[in-house]
Each structure stands twice: as C-alpha cells, then as structure tokens.
Coordinates of C-alpha atoms in Angstrom, one line a residue:
M277 CA 85.0 109.9 91.8
S278 CA 81.7 109.0 90.2
S279 CA 80.0 110.6 87.3
K280 CA 78.6 113.2 89.9
S281 CA 82.0 114.9 89.8
R282 CA 81.1 116.6 86.4
S283 CA 80.9 120.0 88.0
I284 CA 84.6 119.9 89.2
V285 CA 86.7 121.4 86.6
L286 CA 90.1 120.3 88.2
F287 CA 91.4 118.0 91.0
A288 CA 94.8 117.7 92.5
L289 CA 96.1 115.3 95.0
A290 CA 99.4 115.5 97.0
C291 CA 101.1 113.8 99.8
L292 CA 102.6 115.8 102.6
T293 CA 104.9 115.4 105.5
A294 CA 102.7 114.6 108.7
P295 CA 102.1 117.7 110.8
Q296 CA 103.3 117.7 114.3
A297 CA 99.9 116.8 116.0
L298 CA 99.8 113.5 114.2
L299 CA 101.8 110.4 114.7
A300 CA 105.4 110.3 113.5
Q301 CA 105.7 108.8 110.0
T302 CA 102.2 108.9 109.4
P303 CA 101.5 110.1 105.8
V304 CA 99.0 112.9 105.4
Y305 CA 97.2 113.5 102.1
T306 CA 95.5 116.8 101.1
A307 CA 91.9 116.4 100.1
P308 CA 91.3 116.6 96.3
A309 CA 91.3 120.4 95.4
G310 CA 89.8 122.2 92.5
Y311 CA 87.4 124.7 91.3
I312 CA 83.6 124.8 90.6
S313 CA 81.5 127.1 88.7
L314 CA 78.7 128.8 90.3
G315 CA 77.1 130.6 87.4
N316 CA 74.9 129.2 84.6
T317 CA 76.7 125.8 84.2
A318 CA 73.7 124.6 82.1
A319 CA 74.7 127.1 79.3
A320 CA 78.3 126.2 79.6
T321 CA 79.2 129.9 80.0
N322 CA 79.3 130.3 83.8
N323 CA 77.4 133.6 83.2
V324 CA 75.2 135.4 85.6
P325 CA 73.0 137.7 83.5
A326 CA 72.4 141.3 84.6
N327 CA 69.6 142.1 87.0
T328 CA 69.5 138.4 88.0
D329 CA 69.3 136.5 91.4
I330 CA 71.2 133.1 91.7
V331 CA 71.2 131.1 94.9
V332 CA 74.6 129.8 95.8
S333 CA 76.6 128.2 98.5
I334 CA 80.1 127.5 99.5
P335 CA 80.8 123.7 98.5
V336 CA 84.5 123.6 99.3
L337 CA 87.0 124.4 102.2
K338 CA 90.0 126.6 102.1
S339 CA 93.3 124.8 102.7
A340 CA 94.1 123.8 106.2
A341 CA 96.4 125.8 108.1
Y342 CA 96.8 123.2 110.8
V343 CA 95.7 119.7 111.2
G344 CA 95.6 117.8 114.5
L345 CA 93.7 115.9 117.1
V346 CA 91.3 116.8 119.9
N347 CA 92.8 116.5 123.5
S348 CA 89.6 117.7 125.4
V349 CA 86.7 120.0 125.3
T350 CA 84.5 122.2 127.4
A351 CA 81.3 123.8 126.6
T352 CA 83.2 126.7 124.6
T353 CA 86.6 125.4 124.0
V354 CA 88.6 122.7 122.3
T355 CA 92.2 121.8 123.5
V356 CA 94.4 120.5 120.8
K357 CA 96.6 117.4 121.6
G358 CA 100.4 118.0 121.2
A359 CA 99.6 121.7 119.8
P360 CA 103.0 123.3 118.7
A361 CA 102.5 126.3 121.0
F362 CA 100.2 128.4 118.9
T363 CA 100.7 132.1 118.9
V364 CA 98.0 133.6 121.4
N365 CA 95.1 134.8 119.3
G366 CA 97.1 134.1 116.2
W367 CA 94.1 132.4 114.8
T368 CA 92.1 135.5 115.0
A369 CA 94.3 137.9 113.2
T370 CA 92.4 137.0 110.2
P371 CA 89.2 135.1 110.5
H372 CA 89.6 131.4 110.9
V373 CA 87.3 128.3 111.5
L374 CA 87.6 125.0 113.4
V375 CA 86.3 122.1 111.3
V376 CA 85.6 118.8 113.1
E377 CA 86.9 116.4 110.6
S378 CA 85.9 112.8 112.2
G379 CA 83.7 111.4 114.9
A380 CA 80.1 112.0 115.9
K381 CA 80.4 115.7 115.2
S382 CA 82.2 115.3 111.8
G383 CA 81.3 118.3 109.6
V384 CA 80.8 120.9 112.4
I385 CA 82.4 124.1 111.4
V386 CA 82.7 127.1 113.9
P387 CA 84.6 130.3 114.1
I388 CA 87.7 130.7 116.4
M389 CA 87.1 133.7 118.7
S390 CA 90.4 133.4 120.6
N391 CA 93.1 131.0 121.4
S392 CA 95.9 130.2 123.8
A393 CA 98.9 128.1 123.2
D394 CA 96.9 124.9 122.8
T395 CA 93.3 125.8 123.3
L396 CA 90.7 127.3 120.9
T397 CA 87.7 129.2 122.2
V398 CA 84.9 128.9 119.6
D399 CA 81.4 130.3 119.0
L400 CA 79.3 127.4 118.6
G401 CA 76.0 128.9 117.6
V402 CA 73.3 126.2 117.6
F403 CA 76.0 123.4 117.9
S404 CA 77.7 122.0 120.9
T405 CA 80.9 120.3 121.9
S406 CA 78.9 117.4 123.3
G407 CA 80.0 114.3 121.4
I408 CA 83.5 115.8 120.4
L409 CA 85.9 113.1 121.8
A410 CA 89.7 112.9 122.4
D411 CA 91.5 111.8 119.2
D412 CA 88.7 113.2 116.9
K413 CA 90.5 114.7 113.9
L414 CA 90.3 118.6 113.6
S415 CA 91.5 121.1 111.2
I416 CA 92.1 125.0 111.5
R417 CA 91.4 126.9 108.2
P418 CA 91.0 130.4 106.9
A419 CA 87.4 131.2 106.9
W420 CA 85.5 132.1 103.8
T421 CA 84.6 135.8 103.9
V422 CA 82.2 138.0 101.9
Q423 CA 85.4 139.3 100.0
S424 CA 87.0 135.9 99.3
F425 CA 83.9 134.2 98.4
M426 CA 83.1 136.7 95.5
S427 CA 86.8 137.2 94.4
G428 CA 86.2 134.6 91.8
A429 CA 83.7 136.6 89.9
S430 CA 84.8 138.6 86.8
S431 CA 82.9 141.8 87.6
L432 CA 81.3 142.9 90.9
T433 CA 79.8 146.2 89.6
G434 CA 76.5 146.6 91.2
V435 CA 76.5 143.1 92.7
Q436 CA 74.7 142.6 96.1
L437 CA 75.1 139.5 98.4
F438 CA 72.1 138.4 100.6
G439 CA 72.7 136.2 103.7
F440 CA 70.1 134.4 105.9
S441 CA 70.6 133.9 109.7
N442 CA 68.0 131.1 109.8
T443 CA 66.9 132.4 113.2
Q444 CA 63.5 133.6 111.9
L445 CA 60.6 131.3 112.8
G446 CA 58.4 131.8 109.6
I447 CA 58.4 131.0 105.8
N448 CA 59.4 133.0 102.9
N449 CA 61.7 135.0 105.2
S450 CA 63.6 138.1 104.1
A451 CA 67.4 138.1 104.2
G452 CA 69.0 138.9 107.5
E453 CA 72.2 140.5 106.1
L454 CA 72.8 142.5 102.8
Y455 CA 76.3 143.4 101.6
F456 CA 77.2 145.8 98.7
S457 CA 80.2 145.6 96.4
V458 CA 81.8 149.2 96.6
G459 CA 84.7 148.7 94.1
G460 CA 88.2 147.5 94.3
G461 CA 87.1 144.1 95.6
N462 CA 85.6 145.9 98.9
W463 CA 82.3 145.3 100.5
E464 CA 80.1 147.2 102.9
D465 CA 77.0 146.4 104.9
G466 CA 73.9 148.3 105.0
D467 CA 75.4 150.8 107.5
G468 CA 78.4 151.5 105.4
A469 CA 80.8 149.5 107.5
S470 CA 83.4 147.2 105.9
A471 CA 82.0 143.7 105.3
N472 CA 85.2 142.2 103.8
N473 CA 85.9 140.0 106.8
V474 CA 82.3 139.0 107.6
I475 CA 82.4 135.1 107.7
L476 CA 80.3 133.0 105.4
Y477 CA 79.8 129.4 106.3
P478 CA 79.5 126.1 104.1
G479 CA 76.2 124.6 104.8
E480 CA 74.4 128.0 104.5
G481 CA 72.8 129.5 101.5
F482 CA 73.2 133.0 99.8
I483 CA 71.6 135.0 97.0
V484 CA 73.9 136.9 94.6
R485 CA 72.1 139.7 92.7
T486 CA 73.7 141.2 89.8
G487 CA 73.1 144.8 88.8
S488 CA 73.2 146.1 85.2
T489 CA 76.4 144.4 84.6
P490 CA 76.5 140.7 84.2
I491 CA 79.1 138.3 85.6
A492 CA 81.0 136.7 82.8
D493 CA 82.4 133.9 85.0
F494 CA 81.9 133.0 88.7
V495 CA 84.0 130.3 90.3
I496 CA 85.1 129.3 93.5
S497 CA 88.1 127.0 94.3
G498 CA 89.2 125.0 97.4
E499 CA 89.5 121.6 99.0
V500 CA 86.7 118.9 98.7
P501 CA 85.4 118.3 102.2
T502 CA 85.9 114.8 103.7
A503 CA 84.0 115.6 106.7
A504 CA 80.3 114.9 106.8
N505 CA 77.6 117.4 105.6
Y506 CA 76.3 118.7 108.9
V507 CA 73.6 121.4 109.2
A508 CA 71.1 122.6 111.5
I509 CA 67.4 122.6 110.4
G510 CA 65.1 125.1 112.2
E511 CA 61.8 123.7 113.7
R512 CA 58.6 125.7 114.6
V513 CA 56.0 124.7 117.1
G514 CA 52.7 124.3 115.3
A515 CA 53.6 125.7 112.0
P516 CA 56.3 125.2 109.2
R517 CA 59.7 126.8 109.2
D518 CA 62.3 127.7 106.5
T519 CA 66.0 127.1 106.6
F520 CA 68.1 128.4 103.7
F521 CA 70.7 125.8 103.4
S522 CA 73.1 123.7 101.1
Y523 CA 74.4 120.3 100.9
M524 CA 78.2 120.6 101.7
S525 CA 79.6 119.0 98.5
P526 CA 81.2 120.3 95.3
T527 CA 79.5 117.3 93.5
S528 CA 75.8 116.6 93.1
E529 CA 74.0 114.3 95.5
P530 CA 70.7 112.5 94.8
L531 CA 67.8 113.9 97.0
G532 CA 66.8 110.4 98.0
S533 CA 70.1 109.6 99.6
S534 CA 70.9 112.9 101.2
G535 CA 69.5 112.1 104.5
I536 CA 67.9 115.5 104.8
G537 CA 64.2 114.4 105.0
I538 CA 63.1 114.3 108.6
S539 CA 59.4 113.5 108.7
A540 CA 56.5 113.4 106.1
G541 CA 55.3 116.9 105.3
D542 CA 58.7 118.3 104.9
M543 CA 59.6 120.3 101.6
L544 CA 62.5 121.2 99.6
I545 CA 62.2 124.3 97.3
D546 CA 64.7 124.5 94.4
F547 CA 65.4 127.7 92.5
N548 CA 66.5 127.8 88.9
N549 CA 69.9 129.5 88.3
T550 CA 69.8 129.1 84.7
A551 CA 67.0 131.7 84.2
A552 CA 67.5 135.5 84.3
G553 CA 65.4 137.6 86.6
R554 CA 65.0 138.5 90.3
N555 CA 62.8 137.2 93.0
K556 CA 62.2 133.9 91.2
S557 CA 59.4 131.3 92.2
G558 CA 60.7 127.9 93.4
T559 CA 60.0 124.4 92.5
P560 CA 58.8 122.3 95.5
Y561 CA 59.7 118.6 96.3
F562 CA 57.8 116.8 99.1
Y563 CA 59.2 114.3 101.5
I564 CA 56.8 111.4 102.2
G565 CA 58.9 109.4 104.6
G566 CA 61.1 106.5 104.4
G567 CA 63.8 108.3 102.5
N568 CA 61.5 109.2 99.6
W569 CA 60.6 112.2 97.9
E570 CA 57.9 113.1 95.4
D571 CA 57.6 116.0 92.9
G572 CA 54.5 118.1 92.4
D573 CA 52.9 115.5 90.1
G574 CA 53.4 112.6 92.7
G575 CA 56.4 111.1 90.8
S576 CA 59.4 110.1 92.5
A577 CA 61.9 112.8 93.2
N578 CA 64.6 110.6 94.8
S579 CA 67.0 111.0 91.8
F580 CA 66.7 114.8 91.8
Q581 CA 70.2 116.1 92.2
L582 CA 71.2 118.6 94.9
Q583 CA 74.0 120.5 93.1
G584 CA 77.3 121.4 94.5
G585 CA 77.5 125.2 94.9
K586 CA 73.6 125.7 94.9
A587 CA 71.4 126.5 97.9
Y588 CA 67.8 125.4 98.6
V589 CA 65.1 126.3 101.1
F590 CA 64.2 123.5 103.5
R591 CA 60.6 123.9 104.7
R592 CA 60.4 121.8 107.9
A593 CA 56.9 120.5 108.7
A594 CA 55.2 121.6 112.0
A595 CA 56.9 120.5 115.0
S596 CA 56.3 120.3 118.8
A597 CA 59.0 123.0 119.8
N598 CA 61.0 125.9 118.4
R599 CA 64.5 124.3 118.1
Y600 CA 67.0 123.0 115.7
V601 CA 67.5 119.4 114.6
I602 CA 70.7 118.2 113.0
S603 CA 70.9 116.7 109.6
K604 CA 74.1 114.7 109.2
D605 CA 75.1 112.7 106.0
Q606 CA 78.4 111.3 104.5
Q607 CA 78.7 112.4 101.0
S608 CA 78.7 109.7 98.5
Y609 CA 82.1 110.3 97.3
N610 CA 83.5 109.6 100.8
P611 CA 83.7 105.9 101.7

C-alpha cells in the first residue's frame, strides 16, 4: 500500500480454502479489511459536532458470503457457474448485492431481487448486463443498509441521513430520501415506516446531519474493494446536471488520475467535513480536458485528493441528451 493508506486504521489479510465455484486447489485470499473514520479526521478526533452536516460515502464492502464465476446472463439475470444449489430466495431473506469483480463491468454493484438454485435476478437500475461475460468473477455480499452503515457511530440521538437518487435533472438538487434515527439503533423514513433495511450503495453520496448531540466517533469497517470504481454520471441536454457521488476506495485518490473528468466544463464540488454547521458551501474544481483539473485561481488541482469515505458533487457540463455515462477507473492500490 502507498502512503495514501493513512486513513485506514487496520488491515488484515487471510488465506482461505477455495469456494466450490472456483477451481479445485486454487488459493483464495480475502481482500485487505479494516476500518476507516468518517468523522473529522483532520482534528484526529473523528468527532462530528452537534448541528453539523458531513458528506460521506461507503468506501468498503461487507465480507463476501459467496464468491464464484459467471456462467451466463440475460437482461435481468446472472447465472452462476457451478453454484452449490442456492436456497431459493435465500439471498433476499436479508438484503444482498451482486458485485461484478472482474471484466469489463468490474465494479457494478446491484441488489439481488430473487434467486433460484443457480440464477440471480437483479435490479440493474441504470446499469446493464451487457459486457458481463462467462468466467467473470462475481461475489454475493450482504448489502449496506441505513442501519448497518450508521451502526459505527457512538451516538445517533437526533441524527438524520439524507440520500440522493441522482435521477433529478438539475443542479443543487434536494435530497430524494430522508431517514431519521428513532432510538435503539432503528431508523424510519418520512412516512414513519422502518428504514432499517433500506439499501445504501457504494459509489453514492450521503449527508449525515447531527442534532444537538455530537457524534464522538464515526467509523465503518469492511473489505477493501478490488473491483474497479464504477459509477454512473448523469447528463442533461443543454444544461449542467449534478450527481452526488463518491470514489469507491477507502484510501485517497488524486483527482488528476481518478478518471472522472469527461469533458471540459465539468466541475467537482468539495465540501468541508472538518467545519461545524449545516448547508455548507462547496469548493469547486474545474476540468479543463486531457485529465487535468484546475482550482478557482487557475492553478493545477490534479493533486487534490479524493478522500476515502467522503462524497462530492460532480456537475456534468451541458450534454446532447438526458442520459447516464459511465466513469470507470481502477484504484491506484490495485495493480
């Protein structure tokens, strides 16, 4: 690991017996695992002050429940090669996701809606199965949920979590989802229904808003992703469009090598998680093409670090259609 790994507190690496779906006698290694602080790491306290917004993301994966290989795909299903007779709908008893771990679609993460003994039906959203090929590696993992994501915070009194659907066409968009901590580790949505099992996705961005009680420590633990960073960026015909997103990595990534710039005129907006207060203004960085970024004074911003566990607004320049484009990049710690 490079010096970028300073935000990771602990790593562990283990050798496991190969799962049934892989070739016999093939060693399988878990990804490095550890935990990362999502609070005010600059102050070395991990605190989130009272009455404060921080923009955060999910930079790690939950440990794989199954690892195997793709056999075939349809528009909505993935059949697993040599699957050991999955329990029908066993992967939906609690929320689980399919992660494409290799190939052209490495980094795609989608929820499992149902399953047979060897086939997963998934909700692809803006993604597709096109490009997923036989023998691409896949994993099945417990999904991050509203409840599990916030379980590492020391206090949830008065905490709210804002989610963004990224389907809105404009800029400075309001949150599409709002969840409230109601005590005992439980969450509700705005209608009073349980939100404990609402799935949150790596690659998205969220706002955590504290109430009158600060959070003394906010950490999240899991496996470091070895699949690529793979996110959908919204475009709007004739006008800019915001996507609230994150770079899928627990370590920092230089903006100039992140691969997220699409065309000149794109903008990245960064928010200060070390400052107290709500509804903070952001700091813009401007894409000028050729993989290069500038700050507001015209100086190079290529070395600006996208922090693991933070989220940002990507403001896509005006385009020719209302659609999504894919940003895919291999994290620098992955060879």
